[in-house]
XYZ file of C-alpha atoms in Angstrom:
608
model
C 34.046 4.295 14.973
C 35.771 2.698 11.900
C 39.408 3.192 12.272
C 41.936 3.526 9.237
C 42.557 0.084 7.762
C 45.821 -1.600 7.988
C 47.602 -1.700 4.201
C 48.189 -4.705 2.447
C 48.703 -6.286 -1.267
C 45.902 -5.196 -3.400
C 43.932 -8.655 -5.165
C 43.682 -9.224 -8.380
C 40.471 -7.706 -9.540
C 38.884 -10.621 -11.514
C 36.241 -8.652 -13.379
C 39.134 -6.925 -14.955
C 40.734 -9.749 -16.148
C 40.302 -10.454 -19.728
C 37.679 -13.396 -20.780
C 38.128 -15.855 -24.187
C 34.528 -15.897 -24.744
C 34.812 -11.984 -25.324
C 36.450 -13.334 -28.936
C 33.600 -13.911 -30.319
C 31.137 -12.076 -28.657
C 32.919 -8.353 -29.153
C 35.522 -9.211 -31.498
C 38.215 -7.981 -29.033
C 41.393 -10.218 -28.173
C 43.739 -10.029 -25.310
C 46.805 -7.580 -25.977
C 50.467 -8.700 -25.914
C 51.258 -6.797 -22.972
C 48.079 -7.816 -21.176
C 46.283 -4.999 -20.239
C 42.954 -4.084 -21.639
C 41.248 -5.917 -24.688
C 42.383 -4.503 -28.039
C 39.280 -4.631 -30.540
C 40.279 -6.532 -34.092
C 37.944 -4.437 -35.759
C 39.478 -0.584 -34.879
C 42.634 -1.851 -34.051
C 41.948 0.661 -30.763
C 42.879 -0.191 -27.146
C 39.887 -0.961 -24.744
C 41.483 0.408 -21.360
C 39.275 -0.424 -18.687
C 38.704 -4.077 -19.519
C 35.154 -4.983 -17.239
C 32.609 -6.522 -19.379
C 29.875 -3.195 -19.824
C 33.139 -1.694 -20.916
C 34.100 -3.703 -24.047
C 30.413 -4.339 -24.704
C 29.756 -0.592 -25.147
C 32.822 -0.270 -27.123
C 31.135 -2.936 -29.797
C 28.050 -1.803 -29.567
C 28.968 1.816 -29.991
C 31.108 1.420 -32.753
C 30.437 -1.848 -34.645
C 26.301 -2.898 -34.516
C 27.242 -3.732 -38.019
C 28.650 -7.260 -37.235
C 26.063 -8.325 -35.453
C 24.680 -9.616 -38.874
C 27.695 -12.645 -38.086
C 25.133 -14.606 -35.545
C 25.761 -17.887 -36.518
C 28.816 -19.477 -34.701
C 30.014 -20.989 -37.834
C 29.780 -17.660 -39.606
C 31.071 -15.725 -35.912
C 34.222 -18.377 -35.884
C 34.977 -17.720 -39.592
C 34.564 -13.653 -38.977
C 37.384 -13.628 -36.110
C 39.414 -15.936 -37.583
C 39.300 -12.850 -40.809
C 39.667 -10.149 -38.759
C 42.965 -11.822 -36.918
C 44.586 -12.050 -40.233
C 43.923 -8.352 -41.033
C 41.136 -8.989 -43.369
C 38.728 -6.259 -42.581
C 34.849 -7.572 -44.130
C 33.717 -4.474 -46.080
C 30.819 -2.579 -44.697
C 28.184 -2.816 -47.207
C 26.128 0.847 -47.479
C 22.191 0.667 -47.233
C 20.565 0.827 -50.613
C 18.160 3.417 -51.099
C 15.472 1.202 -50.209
C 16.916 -0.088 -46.995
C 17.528 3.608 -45.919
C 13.550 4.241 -46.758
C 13.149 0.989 -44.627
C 15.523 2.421 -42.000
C 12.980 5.625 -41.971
C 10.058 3.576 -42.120
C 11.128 1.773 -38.992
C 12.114 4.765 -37.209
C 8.603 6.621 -37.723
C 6.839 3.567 -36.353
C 9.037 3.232 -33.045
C 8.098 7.167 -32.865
C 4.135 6.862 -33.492
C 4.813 3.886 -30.787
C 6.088 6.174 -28.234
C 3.725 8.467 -28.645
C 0.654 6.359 -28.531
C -0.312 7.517 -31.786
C -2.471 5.003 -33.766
C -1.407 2.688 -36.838
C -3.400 4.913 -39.117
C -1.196 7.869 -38.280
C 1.348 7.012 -40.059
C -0.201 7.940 -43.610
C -1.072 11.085 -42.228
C 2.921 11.798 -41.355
C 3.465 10.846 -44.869
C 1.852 13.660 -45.995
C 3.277 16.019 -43.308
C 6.550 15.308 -45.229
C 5.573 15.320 -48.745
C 4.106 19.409 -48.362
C 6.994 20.165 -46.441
C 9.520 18.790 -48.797
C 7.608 20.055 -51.741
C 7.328 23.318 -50.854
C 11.194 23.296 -48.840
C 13.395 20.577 -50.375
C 11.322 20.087 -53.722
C 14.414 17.764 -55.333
C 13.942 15.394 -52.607
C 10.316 14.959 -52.920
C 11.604 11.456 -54.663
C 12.934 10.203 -51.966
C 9.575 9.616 -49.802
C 9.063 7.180 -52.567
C 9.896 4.140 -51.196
C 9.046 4.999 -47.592
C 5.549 2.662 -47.127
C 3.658 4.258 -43.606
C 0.531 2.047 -44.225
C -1.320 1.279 -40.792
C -0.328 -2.991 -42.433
C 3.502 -1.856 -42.850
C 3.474 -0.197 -39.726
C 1.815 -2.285 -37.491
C 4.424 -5.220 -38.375
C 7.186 -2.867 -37.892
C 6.068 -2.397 -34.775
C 5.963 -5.937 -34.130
C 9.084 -6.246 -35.768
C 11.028 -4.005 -33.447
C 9.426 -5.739 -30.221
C 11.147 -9.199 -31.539
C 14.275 -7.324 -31.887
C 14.215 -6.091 -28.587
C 12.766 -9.185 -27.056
C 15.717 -11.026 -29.168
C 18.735 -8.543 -27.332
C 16.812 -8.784 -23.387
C 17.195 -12.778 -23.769
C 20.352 -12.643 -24.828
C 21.296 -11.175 -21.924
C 19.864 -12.694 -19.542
C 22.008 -15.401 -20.029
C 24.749 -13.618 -18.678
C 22.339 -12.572 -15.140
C 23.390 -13.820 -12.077
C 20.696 -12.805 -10.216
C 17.391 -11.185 -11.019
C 14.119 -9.989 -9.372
C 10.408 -9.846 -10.995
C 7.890 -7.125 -10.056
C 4.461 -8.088 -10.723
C 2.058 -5.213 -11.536
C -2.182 -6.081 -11.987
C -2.903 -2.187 -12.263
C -2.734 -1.935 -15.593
C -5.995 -2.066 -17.966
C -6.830 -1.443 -21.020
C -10.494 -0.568 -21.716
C -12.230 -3.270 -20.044
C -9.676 -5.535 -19.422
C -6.916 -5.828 -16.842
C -3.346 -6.704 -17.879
C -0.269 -8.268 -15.181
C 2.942 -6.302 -16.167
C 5.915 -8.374 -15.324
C 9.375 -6.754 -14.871
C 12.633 -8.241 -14.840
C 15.472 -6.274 -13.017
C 18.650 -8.588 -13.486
C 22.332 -8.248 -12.200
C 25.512 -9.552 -14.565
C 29.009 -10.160 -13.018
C 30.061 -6.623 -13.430
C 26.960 -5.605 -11.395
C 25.353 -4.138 -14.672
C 22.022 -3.478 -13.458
C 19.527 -4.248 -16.488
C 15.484 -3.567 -15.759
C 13.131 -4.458 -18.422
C 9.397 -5.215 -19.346
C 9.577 -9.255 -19.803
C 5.837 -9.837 -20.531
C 2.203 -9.186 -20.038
C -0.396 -11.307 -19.121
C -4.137 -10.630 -20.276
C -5.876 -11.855 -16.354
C -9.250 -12.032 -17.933
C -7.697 -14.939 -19.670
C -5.785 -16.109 -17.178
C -8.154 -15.548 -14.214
C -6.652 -18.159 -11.848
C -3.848 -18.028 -9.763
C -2.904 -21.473 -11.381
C -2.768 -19.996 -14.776
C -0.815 -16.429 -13.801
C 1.350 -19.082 -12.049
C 2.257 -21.062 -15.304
C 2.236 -18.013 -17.637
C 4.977 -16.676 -15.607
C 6.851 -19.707 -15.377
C 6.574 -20.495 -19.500
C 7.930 -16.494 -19.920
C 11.131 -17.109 -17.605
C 11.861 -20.076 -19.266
C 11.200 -18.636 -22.625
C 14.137 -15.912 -21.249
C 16.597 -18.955 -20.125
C 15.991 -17.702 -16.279
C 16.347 -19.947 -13.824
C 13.943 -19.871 -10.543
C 17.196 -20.982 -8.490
C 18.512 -17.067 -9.823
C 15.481 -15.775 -8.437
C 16.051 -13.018 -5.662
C 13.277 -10.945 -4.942
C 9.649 -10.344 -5.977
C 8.228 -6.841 -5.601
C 4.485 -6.691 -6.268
C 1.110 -4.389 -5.530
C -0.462 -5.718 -2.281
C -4.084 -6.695 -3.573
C -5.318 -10.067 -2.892
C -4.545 -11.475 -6.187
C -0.804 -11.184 -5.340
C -0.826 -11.625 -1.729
C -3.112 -13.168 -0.464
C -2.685 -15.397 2.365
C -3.799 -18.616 1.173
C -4.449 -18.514 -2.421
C -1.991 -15.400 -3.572
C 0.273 -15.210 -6.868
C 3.152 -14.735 -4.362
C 2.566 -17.873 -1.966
C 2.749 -19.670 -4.941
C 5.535 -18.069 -6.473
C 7.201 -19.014 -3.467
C 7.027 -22.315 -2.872
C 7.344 -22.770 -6.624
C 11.493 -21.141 -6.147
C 12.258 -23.177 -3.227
C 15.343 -25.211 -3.427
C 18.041 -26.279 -1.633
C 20.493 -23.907 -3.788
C 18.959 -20.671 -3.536
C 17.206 -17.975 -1.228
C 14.435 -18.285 -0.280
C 12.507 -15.523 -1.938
C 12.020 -12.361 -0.629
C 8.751 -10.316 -0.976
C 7.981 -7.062 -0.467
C 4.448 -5.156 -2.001
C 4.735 -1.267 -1.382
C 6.837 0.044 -4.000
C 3.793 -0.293 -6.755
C 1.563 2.234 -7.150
C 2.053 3.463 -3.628
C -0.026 6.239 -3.596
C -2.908 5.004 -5.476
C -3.199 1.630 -3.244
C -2.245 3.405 -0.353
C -5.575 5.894 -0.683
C -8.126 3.009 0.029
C -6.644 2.515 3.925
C -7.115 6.310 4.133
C -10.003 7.641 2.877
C -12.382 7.504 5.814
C -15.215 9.237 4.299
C -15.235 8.280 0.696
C -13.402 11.843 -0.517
C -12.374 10.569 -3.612
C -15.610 9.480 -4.643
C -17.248 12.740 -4.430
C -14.498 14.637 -5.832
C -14.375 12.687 -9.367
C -17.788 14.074 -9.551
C -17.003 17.634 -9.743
C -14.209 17.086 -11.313
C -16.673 15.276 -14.402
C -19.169 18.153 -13.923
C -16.150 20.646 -14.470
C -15.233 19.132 -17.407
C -18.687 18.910 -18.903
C -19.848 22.763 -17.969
C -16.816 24.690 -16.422
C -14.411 23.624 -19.084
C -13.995 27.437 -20.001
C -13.542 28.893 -16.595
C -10.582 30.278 -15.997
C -9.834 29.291 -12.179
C -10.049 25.610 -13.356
C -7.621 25.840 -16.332
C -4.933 24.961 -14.535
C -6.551 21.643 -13.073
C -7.939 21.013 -16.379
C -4.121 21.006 -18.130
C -3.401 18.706 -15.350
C -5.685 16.230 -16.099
C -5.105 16.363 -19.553
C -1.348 15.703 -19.448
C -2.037 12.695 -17.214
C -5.010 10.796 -19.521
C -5.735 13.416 -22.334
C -8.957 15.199 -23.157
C -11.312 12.923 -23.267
C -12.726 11.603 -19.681
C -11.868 7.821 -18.522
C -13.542 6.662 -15.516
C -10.530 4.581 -13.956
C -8.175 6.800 -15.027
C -9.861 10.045 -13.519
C -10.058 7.864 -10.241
C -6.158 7.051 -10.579
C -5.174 10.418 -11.061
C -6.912 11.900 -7.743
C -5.556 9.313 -5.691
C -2.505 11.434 -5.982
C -1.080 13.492 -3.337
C 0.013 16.087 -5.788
C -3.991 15.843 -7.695
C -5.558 16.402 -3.723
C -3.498 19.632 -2.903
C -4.435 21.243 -5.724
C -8.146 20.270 -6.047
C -8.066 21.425 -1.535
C -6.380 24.684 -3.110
C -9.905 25.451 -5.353
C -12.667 23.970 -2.885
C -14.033 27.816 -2.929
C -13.804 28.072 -6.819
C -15.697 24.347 -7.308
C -17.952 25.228 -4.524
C -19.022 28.515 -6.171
C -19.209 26.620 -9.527
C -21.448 24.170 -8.004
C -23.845 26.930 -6.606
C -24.162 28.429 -10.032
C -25.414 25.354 -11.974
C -27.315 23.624 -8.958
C -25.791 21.266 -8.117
C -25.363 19.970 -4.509
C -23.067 21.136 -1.859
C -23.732 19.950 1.094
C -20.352 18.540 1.932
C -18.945 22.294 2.124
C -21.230 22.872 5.665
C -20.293 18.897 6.810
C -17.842 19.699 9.559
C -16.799 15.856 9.328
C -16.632 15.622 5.815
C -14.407 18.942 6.156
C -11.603 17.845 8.663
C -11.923 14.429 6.679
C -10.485 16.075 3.237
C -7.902 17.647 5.217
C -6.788 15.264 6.524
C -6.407 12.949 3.785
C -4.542 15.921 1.384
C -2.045 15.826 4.087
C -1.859 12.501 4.312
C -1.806 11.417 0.360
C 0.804 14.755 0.552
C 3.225 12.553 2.858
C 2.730 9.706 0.934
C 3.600 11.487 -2.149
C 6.834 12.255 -1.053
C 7.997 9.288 -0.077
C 7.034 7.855 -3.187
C 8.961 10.078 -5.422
C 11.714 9.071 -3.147
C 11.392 5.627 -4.017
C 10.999 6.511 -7.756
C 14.663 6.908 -8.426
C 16.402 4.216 -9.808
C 19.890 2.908 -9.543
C 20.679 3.971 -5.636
C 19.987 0.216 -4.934
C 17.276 -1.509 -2.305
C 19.281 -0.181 0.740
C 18.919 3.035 -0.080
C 15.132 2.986 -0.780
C 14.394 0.255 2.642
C 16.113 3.823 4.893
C 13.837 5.639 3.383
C 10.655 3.577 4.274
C 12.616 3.112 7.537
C 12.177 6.734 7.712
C 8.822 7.306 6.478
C 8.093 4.673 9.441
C 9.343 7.070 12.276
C 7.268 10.049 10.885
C 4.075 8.176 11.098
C 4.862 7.702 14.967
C 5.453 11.350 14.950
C 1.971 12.239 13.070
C 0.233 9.947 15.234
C 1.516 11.396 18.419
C 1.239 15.029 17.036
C -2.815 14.327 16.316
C -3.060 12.699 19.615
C -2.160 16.178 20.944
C -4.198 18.016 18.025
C -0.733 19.593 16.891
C -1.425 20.589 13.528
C 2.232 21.563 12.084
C 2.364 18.568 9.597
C -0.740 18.827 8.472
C -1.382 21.974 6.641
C -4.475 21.720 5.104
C -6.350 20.190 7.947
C -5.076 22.933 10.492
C -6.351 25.354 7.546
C -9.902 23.708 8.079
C -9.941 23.486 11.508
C -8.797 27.294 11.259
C -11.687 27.932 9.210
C -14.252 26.070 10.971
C -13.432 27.778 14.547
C -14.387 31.478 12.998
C -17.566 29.699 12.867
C -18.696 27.181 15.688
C -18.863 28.066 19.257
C -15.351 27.744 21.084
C -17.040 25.161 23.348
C -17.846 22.891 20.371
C -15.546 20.367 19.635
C -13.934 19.953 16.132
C -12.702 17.047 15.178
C -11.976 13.855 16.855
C -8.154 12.614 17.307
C -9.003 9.252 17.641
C -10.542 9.135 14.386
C -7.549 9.633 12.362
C -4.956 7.926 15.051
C -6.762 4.858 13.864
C -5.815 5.430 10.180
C -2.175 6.165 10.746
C -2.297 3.108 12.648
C -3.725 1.373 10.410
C -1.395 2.287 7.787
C 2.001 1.316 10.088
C 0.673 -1.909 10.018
C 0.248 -2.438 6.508
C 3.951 -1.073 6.098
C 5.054 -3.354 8.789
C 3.429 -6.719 6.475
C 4.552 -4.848 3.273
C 8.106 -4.321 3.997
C 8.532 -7.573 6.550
C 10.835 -9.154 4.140
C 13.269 -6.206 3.853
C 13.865 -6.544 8.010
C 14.332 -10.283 7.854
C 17.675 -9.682 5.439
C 18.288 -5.993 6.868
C 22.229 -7.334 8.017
C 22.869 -8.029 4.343
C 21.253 -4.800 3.160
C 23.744 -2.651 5.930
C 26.771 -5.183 4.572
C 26.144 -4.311 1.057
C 25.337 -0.234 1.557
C 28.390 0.024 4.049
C 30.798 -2.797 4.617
C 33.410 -0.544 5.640
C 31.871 0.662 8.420
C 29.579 -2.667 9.600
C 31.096 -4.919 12.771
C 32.241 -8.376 11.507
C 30.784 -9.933 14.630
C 27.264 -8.524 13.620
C 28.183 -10.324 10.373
C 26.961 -13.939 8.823
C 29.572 -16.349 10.192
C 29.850 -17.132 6.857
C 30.854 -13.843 5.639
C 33.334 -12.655 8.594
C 37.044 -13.461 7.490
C 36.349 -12.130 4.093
C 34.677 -8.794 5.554
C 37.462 -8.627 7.939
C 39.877 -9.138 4.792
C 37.602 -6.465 3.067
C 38.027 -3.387 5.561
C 42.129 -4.186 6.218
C 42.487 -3.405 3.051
C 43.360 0.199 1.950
C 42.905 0.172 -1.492
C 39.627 -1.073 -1.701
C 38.986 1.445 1.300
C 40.502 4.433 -1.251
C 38.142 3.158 -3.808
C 35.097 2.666 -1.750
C 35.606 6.506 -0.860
C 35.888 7.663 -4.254
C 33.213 5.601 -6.157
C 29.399 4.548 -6.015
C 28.533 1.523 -4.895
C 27.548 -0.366 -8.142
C 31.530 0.766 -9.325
C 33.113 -0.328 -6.409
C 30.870 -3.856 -6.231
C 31.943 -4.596 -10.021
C 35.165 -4.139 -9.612
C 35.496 -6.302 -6.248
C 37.512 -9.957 -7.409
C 34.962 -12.324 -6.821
C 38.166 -14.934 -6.497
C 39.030 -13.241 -3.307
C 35.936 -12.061 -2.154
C 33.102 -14.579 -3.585
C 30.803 -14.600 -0.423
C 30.292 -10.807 -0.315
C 30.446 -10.538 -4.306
C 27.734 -13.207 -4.177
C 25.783 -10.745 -1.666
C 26.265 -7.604 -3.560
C 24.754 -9.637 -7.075
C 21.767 -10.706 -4.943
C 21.000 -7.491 -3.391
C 21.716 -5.282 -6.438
C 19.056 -7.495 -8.301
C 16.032 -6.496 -5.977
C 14.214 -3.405 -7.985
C 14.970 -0.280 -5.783
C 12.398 1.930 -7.533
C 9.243 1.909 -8.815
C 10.544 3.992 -12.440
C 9.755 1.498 -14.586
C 6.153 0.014 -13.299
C 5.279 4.814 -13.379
C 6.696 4.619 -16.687
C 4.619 2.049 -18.202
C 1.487 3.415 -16.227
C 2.056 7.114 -17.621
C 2.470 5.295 -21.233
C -0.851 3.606 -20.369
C -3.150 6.479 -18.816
C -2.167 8.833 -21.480
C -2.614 6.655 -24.401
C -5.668 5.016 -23.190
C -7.675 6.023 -26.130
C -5.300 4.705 -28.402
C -4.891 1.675 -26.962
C -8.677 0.484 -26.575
C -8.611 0.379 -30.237
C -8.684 -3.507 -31.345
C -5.058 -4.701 -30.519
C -3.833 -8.084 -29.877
C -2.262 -8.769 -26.588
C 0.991 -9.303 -29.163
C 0.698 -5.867 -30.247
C 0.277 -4.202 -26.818
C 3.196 -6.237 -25.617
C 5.302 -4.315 -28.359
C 3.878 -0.879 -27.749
C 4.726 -1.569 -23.727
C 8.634 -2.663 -24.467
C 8.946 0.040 -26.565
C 7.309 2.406 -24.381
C 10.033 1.060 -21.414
C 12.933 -0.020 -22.465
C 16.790 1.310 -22.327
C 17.934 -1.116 -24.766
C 18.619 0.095 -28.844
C 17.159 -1.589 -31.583
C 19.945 -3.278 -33.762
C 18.280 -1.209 -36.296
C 20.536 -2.614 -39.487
C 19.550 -6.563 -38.486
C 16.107 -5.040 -38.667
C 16.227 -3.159 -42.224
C 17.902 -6.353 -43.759
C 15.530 -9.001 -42.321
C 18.121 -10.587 -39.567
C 15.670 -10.574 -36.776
C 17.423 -13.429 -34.337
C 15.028 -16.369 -34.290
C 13.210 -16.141 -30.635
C 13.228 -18.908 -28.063
């Protein structure tokens, strides 16, 4: 048990310290009596002087001289401001504020999926509802161009601007993680989605779409490889920053010999950095996860009454509420991969097990085949695998929320771990009490078949839970090799220094002797009390905390681009360019604002 730490002189706290490049960057100097940064713009006192601090300060409150990117032009602006000579902020024209709109619209129709040709049809949305509400203002839609041209270069325009503020940066990243994501298609073509989830020196976690990769032109693993490569560079990132690598587990990305990851891999080697590590469950969990456990081919038979329902029970009412369903996931009209997608959910399987009486009904009144409803196998079979998928579903909604950091999310596959002992052992004694929908076939079935008869076979489905430790056990094999450093980072009061890296020991026996940081630990999450840890007096665990705060803890962003894509999928197997799906992705992901006036005005940074 951790006893009360001895007190001693608190360390200067290094990320609090002012920085001279700050100058320039947020137009903020150090004050005379030294605390805080005190902006030369507002003349206003920046208290709590980390980095995300001041940055949010200048971003918050003055985007406008961000127009001042030349370091000739940055140099002369600070050296103005110092002397009290405040550059007057110049008002958008009436055309730039039609351009402001104009931009706006299209970063809306982006979000939304809508097509380019949309836009004219907002237009006129406006103009009757002006005419008829505001009719003096009717002028003012004059200069606001919505073309499908105008708009799809807007759109483009935006993406640069983004792109522009995510390499900037990354600059400042002292550690950062990919995840590489081959699920995603458009039409008939498959698309790699790579993510970049980087870490700054105030442990300012940062997670963003870096670029996508069309794989039926890049079919190799050679080519992926170099794609990749020519993108981080692009970005100014490093492979000796390189942390972790979170992908899907196909054989494109891990396989043994000839896998994106072995390559990826040898590629970061070097004598100044970790080696990388790898882990390929977090992606699309559920949906990968469905091929180890569907023993009878389920799924397949189920996507065909779930077409037939949508072709000739659209207006039935029991199926209305698995109709709005499917509609909210990949919209009216019927996709083949995204119907299969969507009932390789947990949540999609519970609710189609729920109506098995309904569809079989439905299936007797416009002939159609049902001889799976009187298969005893097939029966216990789609049980099973609701409850299953139904297990797997929670632990992936676990795992979707961001920002509690990759220890968090490895206890919780930990723990998902020791319940697939359990179910195993509980089927191996045909308990029933986690699985509800199998015990509520087997329940059915016995009212039925002779008491003699046997049901279903345990050893059937022990062999699929088995099967499935074992692929979490080569998924997650990565996470147990650096499981000391995860238990450092997540509780370093409470870990044993001689369970610690030699390396690390006097400055985690420092650490926990020290009853301020102990006071702060207490009060404060971890990413707070990490950032404002002096890196002067604690660099080996401040190095630690960068590199495991950099490995993605979540699978948000990856669902978040997959939602955009399923429900847009229409849309988006219109003609586009791989440039213009690349915009409508970033858009569709990221946290970061559009420096909207550098847009209006033309003063789009130049990219890499």
């Amino acid at each position: 048990m951790f006893m009360t730490p001895k007190r001693s002189k608190m360390e200067v706290d290094e990320s609090r310290v002012f920085r001279a490049e700050w100058t320039q960057r947020y137009l903020v100097v150090e004050p005379p009596e030294g605390e805080g940064a005190l902006c030369l713009v507002c003349r206003r006192l920046v208290v709590a002087t980390r980095e995300r601090d001041v940055r949010r300060h200048y971003e918050a409150e003055h985007d406008y001289y961000e127009r001042y990117v030349a370091e000739g032009e940055r140099a002369a602006l600070v050296e103005r401001l110092q002397q009290g000579d405040l550059p007057v902020v110049t008002p958008l024209t009436p055309e730039e504020r039609a351009a402001r709109a104009g931009l706006g619209l299209a970063r809306l129709l982006a979000l939304k999926g809508r097509g380019w040709g949309e836009g004219d049809f907002v237009y006129q949305c406006m103009e009757v509802m002006l005419r008829d509400v505001l009719p003096e203002h009717v002028s003012a839609l004059d200069g606001v161009d919505l073309s499908p041209e105008v708009t799809r270069q807007r759109v483009l325009n935006i993406n640069k601007n983004l792109r522009s503020q995510l390499f900037n940066r990354a600059k400042d990243f002292k550690a950062y993680s990919l995840a590489l994501d081959d699920q995603a298609f458009v039409a008939y073509e498959n698309y790699l989605l790579v993510f970049v989830r980087g870490v700054g020196q105030d442990l300012e976690v940062q997670e963003e779409l870096l670029t996508i990769i069309n794989l039926t032109r890049h079919f190799s693993v050679g080519a992926l490889m170099a794609a990749i490569l020519e993108a981080l560079q692009t970005a100014g990132l490093s492979l000796q920053r390189m942390v972790g690598l979170t992908t899907t587990h196909t054989l494109r990305m891990i396989g043994e010999n000839s896998g994106l990851v072995s390559y990826m891999r040898e590629k970061a080697v070097s004598p100044n950095c970790w080696n990388v590590i790898h882990y390929s469950g977090f992606l699309h969990l559920e949906l990968l996860s469905s091929y180890d456990v569907d023993v009878n081919q389920i799924i397949n038979t189920i996507s065909e009454w779930i077409v037939l329902i949508k072709t000739r029970g659209v207006r039935r009412p029991e199926f209305q509420a698995l109709l709005t369903e499917s509609e909210s996931e990949h919209g009216e009209r019927v996709n083949g991969r995204c119907l299969n997608n969507w009932l390789r959910r947990g949540k999609t399987l519970k609710l189609i097990f729920s109506l098995r009486k309904e569809i079989e009904a439905f299936l007797v009144s416009i002939g159609a085949t049902t001889v799976h409803f009187t298969d005893k196998q097939w029966l216990c079979d789609f049980g099973f695998l609701v409850d299953i998928m139904d297990h797997l579903r929670e632990l992936s909604e676990l795992l979707r929320v961001s920002k509690v950091f990759a220890a968090a999310a490895f206890d919780h596959i930990c723990t998902f771990e020791v319940k697939l002992s359990l179910l195993q052992r509980h089927i191996e004694e045909k308990n029933l009490t986690h699985f509800a929908a199998f015990r509520e076939v087997v329940d059915e079935l016995k009212q039925h078949l002779k008491e003699e008869q046997k049901i279903f076979d345990p050893d059937r489905y022990q062999v699929v839970i088995c099967r499935l430790q074992k692929e979490f056990e080569r998924h997650f094999k990565d996470l147990r090799f650096i499981k000391k450093d995860l238990e450092l980072f997540a509780n370093p009061f409470n870990f044993k220094p001689e369970y610690a890296p030699i390396s690390v020991r006097v400055e985690l026996t420092k650490l926990q002797a020290n009853t301020n940081l102990w006071n702060e630990y207490r009060v404060k999450d971890l990413g707070q009390f990490y950032a404002g840890l002096s890196a002067e007096s604690y660099p080996i665990i401040k190095g630690v905390a960068c590199k495991v705060a950099s490995l993605f803890d979540s699978n948000e962003i990856c669902e978040k681009a997959f939602s955009y894509l399923t429900r847009n999928q229409h849309t988006l197997s219109q003609p586009l360019t791989d440039e213009h799906l690349h915009a409508l992705f970033r858009i569709a992901t990221t946290e970061i604002e559009p420096h909207w006036d550098d847009l209006v005005r033309g003063r789009n940074e130049p990219n890499p």
